PDB file of C-alpha atoms and ligand atoms in Angstrom:
ATOM      1  CA  MET A  57     -25.094  -5.629 -14.070  1.00 85.00           C
ATOM      2  CA  TYR A  58     -23.339  -2.879 -12.088  1.00 96.00           C
ATOM      3  CA  LYS A  59     -22.960   0.627 -13.488  1.00 97.00           C
ATOM      4  CA  ASN A  60     -19.839   1.666 -11.570  1.00 98.00           C
ATOM      5  CA  LEU A  61     -18.216  -1.668 -10.698  1.00 98.00           C
ATOM      6  CA  LEU A  62     -16.529  -4.406 -12.694  1.00 98.00           C
ATOM      7  CA  PHE A  63     -16.571  -7.890 -11.267  1.00 98.00           C
ATOM      8  CA  GLU A  64     -14.741 -11.022 -12.310  1.00 98.00           C
ATOM      9  CA  VAL A  65     -13.862 -14.300 -10.651  1.00 98.00           C
ATOM     10  CA  LYS A  66     -10.628 -16.188 -11.312  1.00 97.00           C
ATOM     11  CA  GLY A  67     -10.622 -19.573  -9.621  1.00 97.00           C
ATOM     12  CA  ASN A  68     -11.693 -18.810  -6.067  1.00 98.00           C
ATOM     13  CA  VAL A  69     -10.599 -15.164  -6.202  1.00 98.00           C
ATOM     14  CA  ALA A  70     -12.987 -12.300  -6.977  1.00 98.00           C
ATOM     15  CA  ILE A  71     -11.712  -9.022  -8.431  1.00 98.00           C
ATOM     16  CA  VAL A  72     -13.871  -5.965  -7.753  1.00 98.00           C
ATOM     17  CA  THR A  73     -12.922  -2.852  -9.750  1.00 98.00           C
ATOM     18  CA  ILE A  74     -14.334   0.590  -8.970  1.00 98.00           C
ATOM     19  CA  ASN A  75     -15.030   1.926 -12.435  1.00 98.00           C
ATOM     20  CA  ARG A  76     -16.124   5.546 -12.566  1.00 98.00           C
ATOM     21  CA  PRO A  77     -13.215   6.942 -14.580  1.00 97.00           C
ATOM     22  CA  ASP A  78     -14.748  10.312 -15.527  1.00 97.00           C
ATOM     23  CA  LYS A  79     -15.027  11.152 -11.807  1.00 97.00           C
ATOM     24  CA  MET A  80     -11.722   9.640 -10.703  1.00 98.00           C
ATOM     25  CA  ASN A  81     -13.496   6.514  -9.349  1.00 98.00           C
ATOM     26  CA  SER A  82     -14.987   8.645  -6.577  1.00 98.00           C
ATOM     27  CA  LEU A  83     -17.639   6.974  -4.437  1.00 98.00           C
ATOM     28  CA  ASN A  84     -21.049   8.464  -5.094  1.00 97.00           C
ATOM     29  CA  THR A  85     -24.138   7.009  -3.406  1.00 97.00           C
ATOM     30  CA  GLU A  86     -24.868   4.760  -6.366  1.00 97.00           C
ATOM     31  CA  THR A  87     -21.361   3.242  -6.210  1.00 98.00           C
ATOM     32  CA  LEU A  88     -21.615   2.710  -2.453  1.00 98.00           C
ATOM     33  CA  ASP A  89     -24.999   0.975  -2.936  1.00 98.00           C
ATOM     34  CA  GLU A  90     -23.479  -1.229  -5.616  1.00 98.00           C
ATOM     35  CA  LEU A  91     -20.531  -2.088  -3.361  1.00 98.00           C
ATOM     36  CA  LYS A  92     -22.949  -2.989  -0.572  1.00 98.00           C
ATOM     37  CA  SER A  93     -24.939  -5.299  -2.801  1.00 98.00           C
ATOM     38  CA  LEU A  94     -21.879  -6.889  -4.450  1.00 98.00           C
ATOM     39  CA  PHE A  95     -20.131  -7.588  -1.124  1.00 98.00           C
ATOM     40  CA  LEU A  96     -23.335  -9.128   0.268  1.00 98.00           C
ATOM     41  CA  SER A  97     -23.430 -11.527  -2.670  1.00 97.00           C
ATOM     42  CA  ILE A  98     -19.681 -12.242  -2.331  1.00 98.00           C
ATOM     43  CA  LYS A  99     -20.235 -13.096   1.320  1.00 98.00           C
ATOM     44  CA  GLU A 100     -22.873 -15.663   0.338  1.00 98.00           C
ATOM     45  CA  ASP A 101     -20.871 -17.133  -2.550  1.00 98.00           C
ATOM     46  CA  GLU A 102     -19.204 -20.309  -1.278  1.00 96.00           C
ATOM     47  CA  ASN A 103     -16.848 -20.432  -4.261  1.00 97.00           C
ATOM     48  CA  ILE A 104     -15.235 -17.071  -3.503  1.00 98.00           C
ATOM     49  CA  TYR A 105     -12.466 -17.387  -0.914  1.00 98.00           C
ATOM     50  CA  VAL A 106     -10.529 -14.143  -1.357  1.00 98.00           C
ATOM     51  CA  VAL A 107     -11.380 -10.716  -2.799  1.00 98.00           C
ATOM     52  CA  ILE A 108      -9.169  -8.127  -4.507  1.00 98.00           C
ATOM     53  CA  ILE A 109     -10.452  -4.578  -4.738  1.00 98.00           C
ATOM     54  CA  THR A 110      -8.877  -2.080  -7.142  1.00 98.00           C
ATOM     55  CA  GLY A 111      -9.657   0.966  -9.289  1.00 98.00           C
ATOM     56  CA  SER A 112      -9.988   1.157 -13.059  1.00 98.00           C
ATOM     57  CA  GLY A 113      -7.188   2.725 -15.098  1.00 97.00           C
ATOM     58  CA  GLU A 114      -3.636   3.456 -14.039  1.00 97.00           C
ATOM     59  CA  LYS A 115      -4.056   6.743 -12.229  1.00 98.00           C
ATOM     60  CA  VAL A 116      -6.650   6.395  -9.493  1.00 98.00           C
ATOM     61  CA  PHE A 117      -7.710   3.777  -6.977  1.00 98.00           C
ATOM     62  CA  VAL A 118     -10.515   5.926  -5.532  1.00 98.00           C
ATOM     63  CA  ALA A 119     -10.410   9.755  -5.223  1.00 98.00           C
ATOM     64  CA  GLY A 120     -12.709   9.766  -2.208  1.00 97.00           C
ATOM     65  CA  ALA A 121     -16.368  10.433  -1.687  1.00 97.00           C
ATOM     66  CA  ASP A 122     -18.154  12.315  -4.454  1.00 96.00           C
ATOM     67  CA  ILE A 123     -17.517  15.984  -3.634  1.00 97.00           C
ATOM     68  CA  ALA A 124     -20.551  17.118  -5.673  1.00 96.00           C
ATOM     69  CA  GLU A 125     -22.740  15.033  -3.345  1.00 96.00           C
ATOM     70  CA  LEU A 126     -20.817  16.209  -0.266  1.00 96.00           C
ATOM     71  CA  ASN A 127     -21.451  19.805  -1.236  1.00 97.00           C
ATOM     72  CA  LYS A 128     -25.217  19.357  -0.777  1.00 97.00           C
ATOM     73  CA  LEU A 129     -25.143  17.747   2.673  1.00 96.00           C
ATOM     74  CA  THR A 130     -26.927  19.118   5.708  1.00 97.00           C
ATOM     75  CA  VAL A 131     -26.259  18.018   9.281  1.00 96.00           C
ATOM     76  CA  ILE A 132     -29.085  15.471   9.010  1.00 96.00           C
ATOM     77  CA  SER A 133     -28.199  14.064   5.591  1.00 96.00           C
ATOM     78  CA  ALA A 134     -24.476  14.076   6.457  1.00 97.00           C
ATOM     79  CA  LYS A 135     -25.137  11.650   9.297  1.00 97.00           C
ATOM     80  CA  GLU A 136     -26.898   9.264   6.919  1.00 96.00           C
ATOM     81  CA  PHE A 137     -24.157   9.768   4.319  1.00 96.00           C
ATOM     82  CA  SER A 138     -21.448   8.878   6.808  1.00 97.00           C
ATOM     83  CA  GLU A 139     -23.466   5.950   8.198  1.00 98.00           C
ATOM     84  CA  LYS A 140     -23.878   4.517   4.710  1.00 97.00           C
ATOM     85  CA  GLY A 141     -20.126   4.619   4.060  1.00 98.00           C
ATOM     86  CA  HIS A 142     -19.468   3.056   7.458  1.00 98.00           C
ATOM     87  CA  GLU A 143     -21.937   0.257   6.783  1.00 98.00           C
ATOM     88  CA  VAL A 144     -20.341  -0.595   3.432  1.00 98.00           C
ATOM     89  CA  PHE A 145     -16.777  -0.453   4.769  1.00 98.00           C
ATOM     90  CA  ASN A 146     -17.712  -2.421   7.908  1.00 98.00           C
ATOM     91  CA  ASN A 147     -19.212  -5.094   5.648  1.00 98.00           C
ATOM     92  CA  ILE A 148     -15.925  -5.277   3.749  1.00 98.00           C
ATOM     93  CA  GLU A 149     -13.847  -5.445   6.924  1.00 97.00           C
ATOM     94  CA  ASN A 150     -16.165  -8.083   8.402  1.00 96.00           C
ATOM     95  CA  LEU A 151     -16.704 -10.050   5.192  1.00 97.00           C
ATOM     96  CA  GLY A 152     -15.273 -13.160   6.847  1.00 96.00           C
ATOM     97  CA  LYS A 153     -12.975 -13.625   3.821  1.00 98.00           C
ATOM     98  CA  PRO A 154      -9.669 -11.843   3.168  1.00 98.00           C
ATOM     99  CA  VAL A 155      -9.927  -8.637   1.149  1.00 98.00           C
ATOM    100  CA  ILE A 156      -6.774  -7.295  -0.537  1.00 98.00           C
ATOM    101  CA  ALA A 157      -6.638  -3.675  -1.707  1.00 98.00           C
ATOM    102  CA  ALA A 158      -4.610  -3.350  -4.912  1.00 98.00           C
ATOM    103  CA  ILE A 159      -4.039   0.403  -4.823  1.00 98.00           C
ATOM    104  CA  ASN A 160      -3.279   1.423  -8.386  1.00 98.00           C
ATOM    105  CA  GLY A 161      -3.030   5.221  -7.988  1.00 98.00           C
ATOM    106  CA  TYR A 162      -4.566   7.998  -5.880  1.00 98.00           C
ATOM    107  CA  ALA A 163      -6.225   6.696  -2.707  1.00 98.00           C
ATOM    108  CA  LEU A 164      -7.579   9.901  -1.228  1.00 98.00           C
ATOM    109  CA  GLY A 165     -10.190  10.523   1.457  1.00 98.00           C
ATOM    110  CA  GLY A 166     -12.766   7.728   1.153  1.00 98.00           C
ATOM    111  CA  GLY A 167     -10.307   5.919  -1.144  1.00 98.00           C
ATOM    112  CA  CYS A 168      -7.709   5.744   1.606  1.00 98.00           C
ATOM    113  CA  GLU A 169     -10.486   4.764   4.038  1.00 98.00           C
ATOM    114  CA  LEU A 170     -11.623   1.993   1.698  1.00 98.00           C
ATOM    115  CA  ALA A 171      -8.055   0.656   1.591  1.00 98.00           C
ATOM    116  CA  LEU A 172      -7.941   0.847   5.403  1.00 98.00           C
ATOM    117  CA  ALA A 173     -11.063  -1.338   5.640  1.00 98.00           C
ATOM    118  CA  CYS A 174      -9.278  -4.067   3.638  1.00 98.00           C
ATOM    119  CA  HIS A 175      -7.082  -6.638   5.387  1.00 98.00           C
ATOM    120  CA  ILE A 176      -3.974  -6.322   3.207  1.00 98.00           C
ATOM    121  CA  ARG A 177      -2.805  -3.330   1.157  1.00 98.00           C
ATOM    122  CA  LEU A 178      -0.570  -3.660  -1.923  1.00 98.00           C
ATOM    123  CA  ALA A 179       0.204  -0.583  -4.008  1.00 98.00           C
ATOM    124  CA  SER A 180       1.674   0.519  -7.319  1.00 98.00           C
ATOM    125  CA  GLU A 181       4.721   2.796  -7.557  1.00 98.00           C
ATOM    126  CA  ASN A 182       2.554   5.768  -8.563  1.00 98.00           C
ATOM    127  CA  ALA A 183       0.065   5.399  -5.697  1.00 98.00           C
ATOM    128  CA  MET A 184      -0.589   8.524  -3.647  1.00 98.00           C
ATOM    129  CA  PHE A 185      -2.354   8.637  -0.315  1.00 98.00           C
ATOM    130  CA  GLY A 186      -4.025  11.263   1.814  1.00 98.00           C
ATOM    131  CA  GLN A 187      -6.954  12.313   3.945  1.00 98.00           C
ATOM    132  CA  PRO A 188      -7.614  15.716   2.351  1.00 98.00           C
ATOM    133  CA  GLU A 189     -10.966  16.288   4.076  1.00 98.00           C
ATOM    134  CA  VAL A 190      -9.797  19.300   6.113  1.00 98.00           C
ATOM    135  CA  ASN A 191      -9.112  21.038   2.791  1.00 98.00           C
ATOM    136  CA  LEU A 192     -12.863  20.760   2.192  1.00 98.00           C
ATOM    137  CA  GLY A 193     -13.808  21.925   5.673  1.00 98.00           C
ATOM    138  CA  ILE A 194     -14.817  18.469   6.893  1.00 98.00           C
ATOM    139  CA  ILE A 195     -13.249  15.493   8.656  1.00 98.00           C
ATOM    140  CA  PRO A 196     -12.871  11.909   7.379  1.00 98.00           C
ATOM    141  CA  GLY A 197     -16.314  10.312   7.616  1.00 98.00           C
ATOM    142  CA  TYR A 198     -15.796   6.754   6.369  1.00 98.00           C
ATOM    143  CA  GLY A 199     -13.751   5.425   9.274  1.00 98.00           C
ATOM    144  CA  GLY A 200     -10.412   7.154   8.605  1.00 98.00           C
ATOM    145  CA  THR A 201      -9.965   8.772  12.002  1.00 97.00           C
ATOM    146  CA  GLN A 202     -10.408   5.389  13.680  1.00 96.00           C
ATOM    147  CA  ARG A 203      -8.779   2.901  11.320  1.00 97.00           C
ATOM    148  CA  LEU A 204      -5.755   5.049  10.439  1.00 97.00           C
ATOM    149  CA  SER A 205      -5.038   5.736  14.114  1.00 95.00           C
ATOM    150  CA  ARG A 206      -5.167   2.015  14.839  1.00 94.00           C
ATOM    151  CA  LEU A 207      -3.143   0.840  11.830  1.00 95.00           C
ATOM    152  CA  ILE A 208      -0.290   3.351  12.121  1.00 96.00           C
ATOM    153  CA  ASN A 209       0.436   5.348  15.260  1.00 90.00           C
ATOM    154  CA  SER A 210      -1.895   8.119  16.375  1.00 93.00           C
ATOM    155  CA  GLY A 211       0.755  10.863  15.966  1.00 96.00           C
ATOM    156  CA  ARG A 212       1.257   9.953  12.312  1.00 96.00           C
ATOM    157  CA  ALA A 213      -2.491   9.632  11.779  1.00 97.00           C
ATOM    158  CA  ALA A 214      -2.942  13.098  13.304  1.00 98.00           C
ATOM    159  CA  GLU A 215      -0.319  14.566  10.954  1.00 98.00           C
ATOM    160  CA  ILE A 216      -1.971  13.021   7.889  1.00 98.00           C
ATOM    161  CA  ILE A 217      -5.507  14.050   8.866  1.00 98.00           C
ATOM    162  CA  LEU A 218      -4.689  17.523  10.233  1.00 98.00           C
ATOM    163  CA  SER A 219      -2.314  18.530   7.418  1.00 98.00           C
ATOM    164  CA  GLY A 220      -4.589  17.270   4.639  1.00 98.00           C
ATOM    165  CA  LYS A 221      -1.423  16.673   2.598  1.00 98.00           C
ATOM    166  CA  ASN A 222      -1.032  13.867   0.097  1.00 98.00           C
ATOM    167  CA  PHE A 223       1.979  11.557   0.423  1.00 98.00           C
ATOM    168  CA  ASP A 224       3.598   9.046  -1.871  1.00 98.00           C
ATOM    169  CA  VAL A 225       3.746   5.272  -1.766  1.00 98.00           C
ATOM    170  CA  ASN A 226       7.256   5.159  -0.255  1.00 98.00           C
ATOM    171  CA  GLU A 227       6.036   7.130   2.739  1.00 98.00           C
ATOM    172  CA  ALA A 228       2.945   4.903   2.913  1.00 98.00           C
ATOM    173  CA  TYR A 229       5.233   1.869   2.994  1.00 98.00           C
ATOM    174  CA  ARG A 230       7.552   3.433   5.568  1.00 98.00           C
ATOM    175  CA  ILE A 231       4.715   4.090   8.013  1.00 97.00           C
ATOM    176  CA  GLY A 232       3.143   0.659   7.534  1.00 97.00           C
ATOM    177  CA  LEU A 233       0.117   1.742   5.561  1.00 98.00           C
ATOM    178  CA  VAL A 234       0.977  -0.522   2.635  1.00 98.00           C
ATOM    179  CA  ASN A 235       2.589  -3.960   2.772  1.00 98.00           C
ATOM    180  CA  LYS A 236       4.345  -4.029  -0.594  1.00 98.00           C
ATOM    181  CA  ILE A 237       4.995  -1.836  -3.643  1.00 98.00           C
ATOM    182  CA  PHE A 238       4.904  -3.136  -7.221  1.00 98.00           C
ATOM    183  CA  SER A 239       5.081  -1.627 -10.675  1.00 98.00           C
ATOM    184  CA  GLN A 240       1.688  -0.722 -12.102  1.00 97.00           C
ATOM    185  CA  SER A 241       1.924  -3.547 -14.649  1.00 97.00           C
ATOM    186  CA  GLU A 242       2.673  -6.143 -11.959  1.00 98.00           C
ATOM    187  CA  LEU A 243       0.191  -5.027  -9.301  1.00 98.00           C
ATOM    188  CA  ILE A 244      -2.831  -7.163 -10.169  1.00 98.00           C
ATOM    189  CA  GLU A 245      -0.710 -10.203 -10.984  1.00 98.00           C
ATOM    190  CA  LYS A 246       1.045  -9.927  -7.596  1.00 98.00           C
ATOM    191  CA  ALA A 247      -2.274  -9.411  -5.825  1.00 98.00           C
ATOM    192  CA  LEU A 248      -3.643 -12.484  -7.611  1.00 98.00           C
ATOM    193  CA  ASN A 249      -0.575 -14.531  -6.615  1.00 98.00           C
ATOM    194  CA  LEU A 250      -1.078 -13.583  -2.988  1.00 98.00           C
ATOM    195  CA  ALA A 251      -4.832 -14.202  -3.188  1.00 98.00           C
ATOM    196  CA  SER A 252      -4.403 -17.586  -4.915  1.00 98.00           C
ATOM    197  CA  GLY A 253      -1.888 -18.631  -2.269  1.00 98.00           C
ATOM    198  CA  ILE A 254      -4.390 -17.781   0.465  1.00 98.00           C
ATOM    199  CA  ALA A 255      -7.170 -19.530  -1.500  1.00 97.00           C
ATOM    200  CA  SER A 256      -5.072 -22.722  -1.646  1.00 96.00           C
ATOM    201  CA  LYS A 257      -5.079 -23.106   2.168  1.00 97.00           C
ATOM    202  CA  GLY A 258      -7.842 -24.639   4.244  1.00 96.00           C
ATOM    203  CA  GLN A 259     -10.434 -21.897   4.354  1.00 97.00           C
ATOM    204  CA  ILE A 260     -11.606 -22.651   7.879  1.00 97.00           C
ATOM    205  CA  ALA A 261      -8.082 -21.892   9.120  1.00 98.00           C
ATOM    206  CA  ILE A 262      -7.975 -18.739   6.964  1.00 98.00           C
ATOM    207  CA  ARG A 263     -11.303 -17.477   8.295  1.00 97.00           C
ATOM    208  CA  HIS A 264     -10.471 -18.262  11.900  1.00 97.00           C
ATOM    209  CA  SER A 265      -7.105 -16.506  11.494  1.00 97.00           C
ATOM    210  CA  LEU A 266      -8.880 -13.461  10.129  1.00 96.00           C
ATOM    211  CA  LYS A 267     -11.373 -13.458  13.026  1.00 95.00           C
ATOM    212  CA  ALA A 268      -8.566 -13.691  15.570  1.00 96.00           C
ATOM    213  CA  ILE A 269      -6.578 -10.894  13.881  1.00 95.00           C
ATOM    214  CA  ARG A 270      -9.694  -8.699  13.775  1.00 90.00           C
ATOM    215  CA  GLY A 271     -10.188  -9.410  17.461  1.00 90.00           C
ATOM    216  CA  ALA A 272      -6.781  -7.857  18.165  1.00 89.00           C
ATOM    217  CA  SER A 273      -8.008  -4.407  17.199  1.00 85.00           C
ATOM    218  CA  GLU A 274     -11.327  -4.690  19.001  1.00 88.00           C
ATOM    219  CA  ILE A 275     -10.880  -6.495  22.310  1.00 92.00           C
ATOM    220  CA  PRO A 276      -8.433  -6.258  25.222  1.00 93.00           C
ATOM    221  CA  LEU A 277      -5.342  -8.506  25.037  1.00 95.00           C
ATOM    222  CA  HIS A 278      -6.437 -11.003  27.700  1.00 95.00           C
ATOM    223  CA  GLU A 279      -9.792 -11.471  25.940  1.00 95.00           C
ATOM    224  CA  GLY A 280      -8.061 -11.690  22.562  1.00 95.00           C
ATOM    225  CA  LEU A 281      -5.738 -14.413  23.806  1.00 96.00           C
ATOM    226  CA  LYS A 282      -8.713 -16.412  25.102  1.00 96.00           C
ATOM    227  CA  TYR A 283     -10.435 -15.881  21.766  1.00 96.00           C
ATOM    228  CA  GLU A 284      -7.361 -17.277  19.991  1.00 96.00           C
ATOM    229  CA  ILE A 285      -7.435 -20.382  22.228  1.00 97.00           C
ATOM    230  CA  SER A 286     -11.100 -21.034  21.305  1.00 97.00           C
ATOM    231  CA  LEU A 287     -10.530 -20.539  17.595  1.00 97.00           C
ATOM    232  CA  PHE A 288      -7.362 -22.664  17.664  1.00 97.00           C
ATOM    233  CA  ALA A 289      -9.274 -25.481  19.383  1.00 97.00           C
ATOM    234  CA  LEU A 290     -12.099 -25.247  16.847  1.00 97.00           C
ATOM    235  CA  THR A 291      -9.679 -25.606  13.921  1.00 97.00           C
ATOM    236  CA  CYS A 292      -8.405 -28.827  15.511  1.00 97.00           C
ATOM    237  CA  GLY A 293     -11.890 -30.299  15.069  1.00 97.00           C
ATOM    238  CA  THR A 294     -11.739 -30.001  11.274  1.00 97.00           C
ATOM    239  CA  ASP A 295     -10.865 -32.492   8.549  1.00 97.00           C
ATOM    240  CA  ASP A 296      -8.459 -29.855   7.198  1.00 97.00           C
ATOM    241  CA  PHE A 297      -6.460 -30.037  10.418  1.00 97.00           C
ATOM    242  CA  LYS A 298      -6.075 -33.819  10.075  1.00 97.00           C
ATOM    243  CA  GLU A 299      -5.219 -33.463   6.391  1.00 97.00           C
ATOM    244  CA  GLY A 300      -2.703 -30.608   6.875  1.00 97.00           C
ATOM    245  CA  THR A 301      -0.804 -32.234   9.711  1.00 97.00           C
ATOM    246  CA  SER A 302      -0.930 -35.734   8.163  1.00 98.00           C
ATOM    247  CA  ALA A 303       0.252 -34.416   4.779  1.00 97.00           C
ATOM    248  CA  PHE A 304       3.275 -32.817   6.472  1.00 97.00           C
ATOM    249  CA  LEU A 305       4.151 -36.068   8.221  1.00 98.00           C
ATOM    250  CA  ASP A 306       3.604 -38.068   4.994  1.00 98.00           C
ATOM    251  CA  LYS A 307       5.791 -35.561   3.078  1.00 98.00           C
ATOM    252  CA  ARG A 308       3.036 -34.770   0.571  1.00 97.00           C
ATOM    253  CA  LYS A 309       1.001 -31.705  -0.378  1.00 95.00           C
ATOM    254  CA  PRO A 310      -2.233 -31.340   1.588  1.00 96.00           C
ATOM    255  CA  VAL A 311      -5.589 -31.422  -0.175  1.00 95.00           C
ATOM    256  CA  PHE A 312      -7.924 -29.247   1.857  1.00 96.00           C
ATOM    257  CA  LYS A 313     -11.681 -29.697   1.610  1.00 95.00           C
ATOM    258  CA  ASN A 314     -12.629 -26.744   3.817  1.00 94.00           C
ATOM    259  CA  LYS A 315     -14.392 -29.051   6.260  1.00 95.00           C
TER     260      LYS A 315
HETATM  261  N1  COA B 229     -15.619  13.736  -6.224  1.00 88.30           N
HETATM  262  C1  COA B 229     -16.250  14.137  -7.342  1.00 88.30           C
HETATM  263  N2  COA B 229     -15.601  14.385  -8.485  1.00 88.30           N
HETATM  264  C2  COA B 229     -14.277  14.217  -8.482  1.00 88.30           C
HETATM  265  C3  COA B 229     -13.560  13.805  -7.346  1.00 88.30           C
HETATM  266  C4  COA B 229     -14.304  13.564  -6.178  1.00 88.30           C
HETATM  267  N3  COA B 229     -13.726  13.113  -5.051  1.00 88.30           N
HETATM  268  N4  COA B 229     -12.246  13.741  -7.651  1.00 88.30           N
HETATM  269  C5  COA B 229     -12.151  14.100  -8.937  1.00 88.30           C
HETATM  270  N5  COA B 229     -13.369  14.395  -9.440  1.00 88.30           N
HETATM  271  C6  COA B 229     -13.727  14.823 -10.781  1.00 88.30           C
HETATM  272  C7  COA B 229     -13.289  16.255 -11.057  1.00 88.30           C
HETATM  273  O1  COA B 229     -14.241  17.180 -10.554  1.00 88.30           O
HETATM  274  C8  COA B 229     -13.215  16.249 -12.556  1.00 88.30           C
HETATM  275  O2  COA B 229     -14.529  16.304 -13.074  1.00 88.30           O
HETATM  276  P1  COA B 229     -14.856  17.218 -14.391  1.00 88.30           P
HETATM  277  O3  COA B 229     -14.035  16.581 -15.470  1.00 88.30           O
HETATM  278  O4  COA B 229     -16.316  17.027 -14.571  1.00 88.30           O
HETATM  279  O5  COA B 229     -14.402  18.592 -14.060  1.00 88.30           O
HETATM  280  C9  COA B 229     -12.686  14.851 -12.859  1.00 88.30           C
HETATM  281  O6  COA B 229     -13.007  14.055 -11.744  1.00 88.30           O
HETATM  282  C10 COA B 229     -11.197  14.814 -13.068  1.00 88.30           C
HETATM  283  O7  COA B 229     -10.565  15.332 -11.893  1.00 88.30           O
HETATM  284  P2  COA B 229      -9.367  16.370 -11.935  1.00 88.30           P
HETATM  285  O8  COA B 229      -9.245  17.002 -10.591  1.00 88.30           O
HETATM  286  O9  COA B 229      -9.531  17.295 -13.106  1.00 88.30           O
HETATM  287  O10 COA B 229      -8.144  15.401 -12.242  1.00 88.30           O
HETATM  288  P3  COA B 229      -6.603  15.622 -11.902  1.00 88.30           P
HETATM  289  O11 COA B 229      -5.896  14.579 -12.642  1.00 88.30           O
HETATM  290  O12 COA B 229      -6.218  17.029 -12.097  1.00 88.30           O
HETATM  291  O13 COA B 229      -6.476  15.329 -10.295  1.00 88.30           O
HETATM  292  C11 COA B 229      -6.942  14.153  -8.256  1.00 88.30           C
HETATM  293  C12 COA B 229      -6.753  14.041  -9.772  1.00 88.30           C
HETATM  294  C13 COA B 229      -7.417  12.793  -7.746  1.00 88.30           C
HETATM  295  C14 COA B 229      -5.609  14.522  -7.589  1.00 88.30           C
HETATM  296  C15 COA B 229      -7.987  15.248  -7.949  1.00 88.30           C
HETATM  297  O14 COA B 229      -9.141  14.974  -8.741  1.00 88.30           O
HETATM  298  C16 COA B 229      -8.423  15.350  -6.526  1.00 88.30           C
HETATM  299  O15 COA B 229      -7.684  15.855  -5.686  1.00 88.30           O
HETATM  300  N6  COA B 229      -9.663  14.912  -6.219  1.00 88.30           N
HETATM  301  C17 COA B 229     -10.295  15.140  -4.960  1.00 88.30           C
HETATM  302  C18 COA B 229      -9.712  14.303  -3.852  1.00 88.30           C
HETATM  303  C19 COA B 229     -10.373  14.593  -2.529  1.00 88.30           C
HETATM  304  O16 COA B 229     -10.328  15.689  -2.007  1.00 88.30           O
HETATM  305  N7  COA B 229     -11.012  13.565  -1.992  1.00 88.30           N
HETATM  306  C20 COA B 229     -11.614  13.617  -0.703  1.00 88.30           C
HETATM  307  C21 COA B 229     -13.080  13.669  -0.802  1.00 88.30           C
HETATM  308  S1  COA B 229     -13.750  13.587   0.834  1.00 88.30           S
END
């Protein structure tokens, strides 16, 4: 159905794999369009609770935007090009369901930016990171200047973006870019374990948590705290809240119905 993406669903977890191996899984326009369409259908699919996004093979997550396409841009088309990437990555970040990046190798340029748009980043031991755009005479155009500066500190983000140097997974872990490091063979299994754990909770609580966390990077603290109060109160109107708290008191496992 998709030329450059693989898609499978295990239980309530979807796995999206960028699959353009002859071009290092780089994001050409066709792949971005496919990602847009797939994430729109994932958003609508009530049986998908959590998404994992990864790259095919054992070497590359995503090696950035397609440099052959970049090479042809003009000022006008570059604006549209950047806007398209932003739209797709914003849709991922605002999916309303958790998205886990399972970074299985190089995450460069748009690949690092794609990982930044996800909510949780897990990586394999061979993963390499970088924003090499300055080496091409451009700047990151898929959200990297903004999301990297917010996720890690702005001094570190400046070093990464201005030096254009790649760095390894240990450095990525040290600066808080990735949450955990696994062997290549374990990565998807560990991502699935995490995703299945999240999928086993009441999904209203998961989605409200995600909204509140997202709020933290977008609104001032006093507004964010009020937002948390509203979302907390809303969760207390759900059947899941009654079930979760009652199950604890009854010393049994809760059965959430996402209502
Ligand atoms: N866009 C388009 N094509 C790309 C690409 C990209 N971002 N990254 C790799 N490719 C292509 C190469 O041109 C090559 O194509 P060819 O076989 O038709 O010549 C093929 O993928 C294999 O890449 P190659 O560079 O030979 O592999 P490698 O193993 O030596 O190096 C990387 C792998 C990822 C380190 C290297 O490809 C790389 O640095 N890519 C560019 C990363 C980048 O600058 N991204 C930011 C874009 S804004």
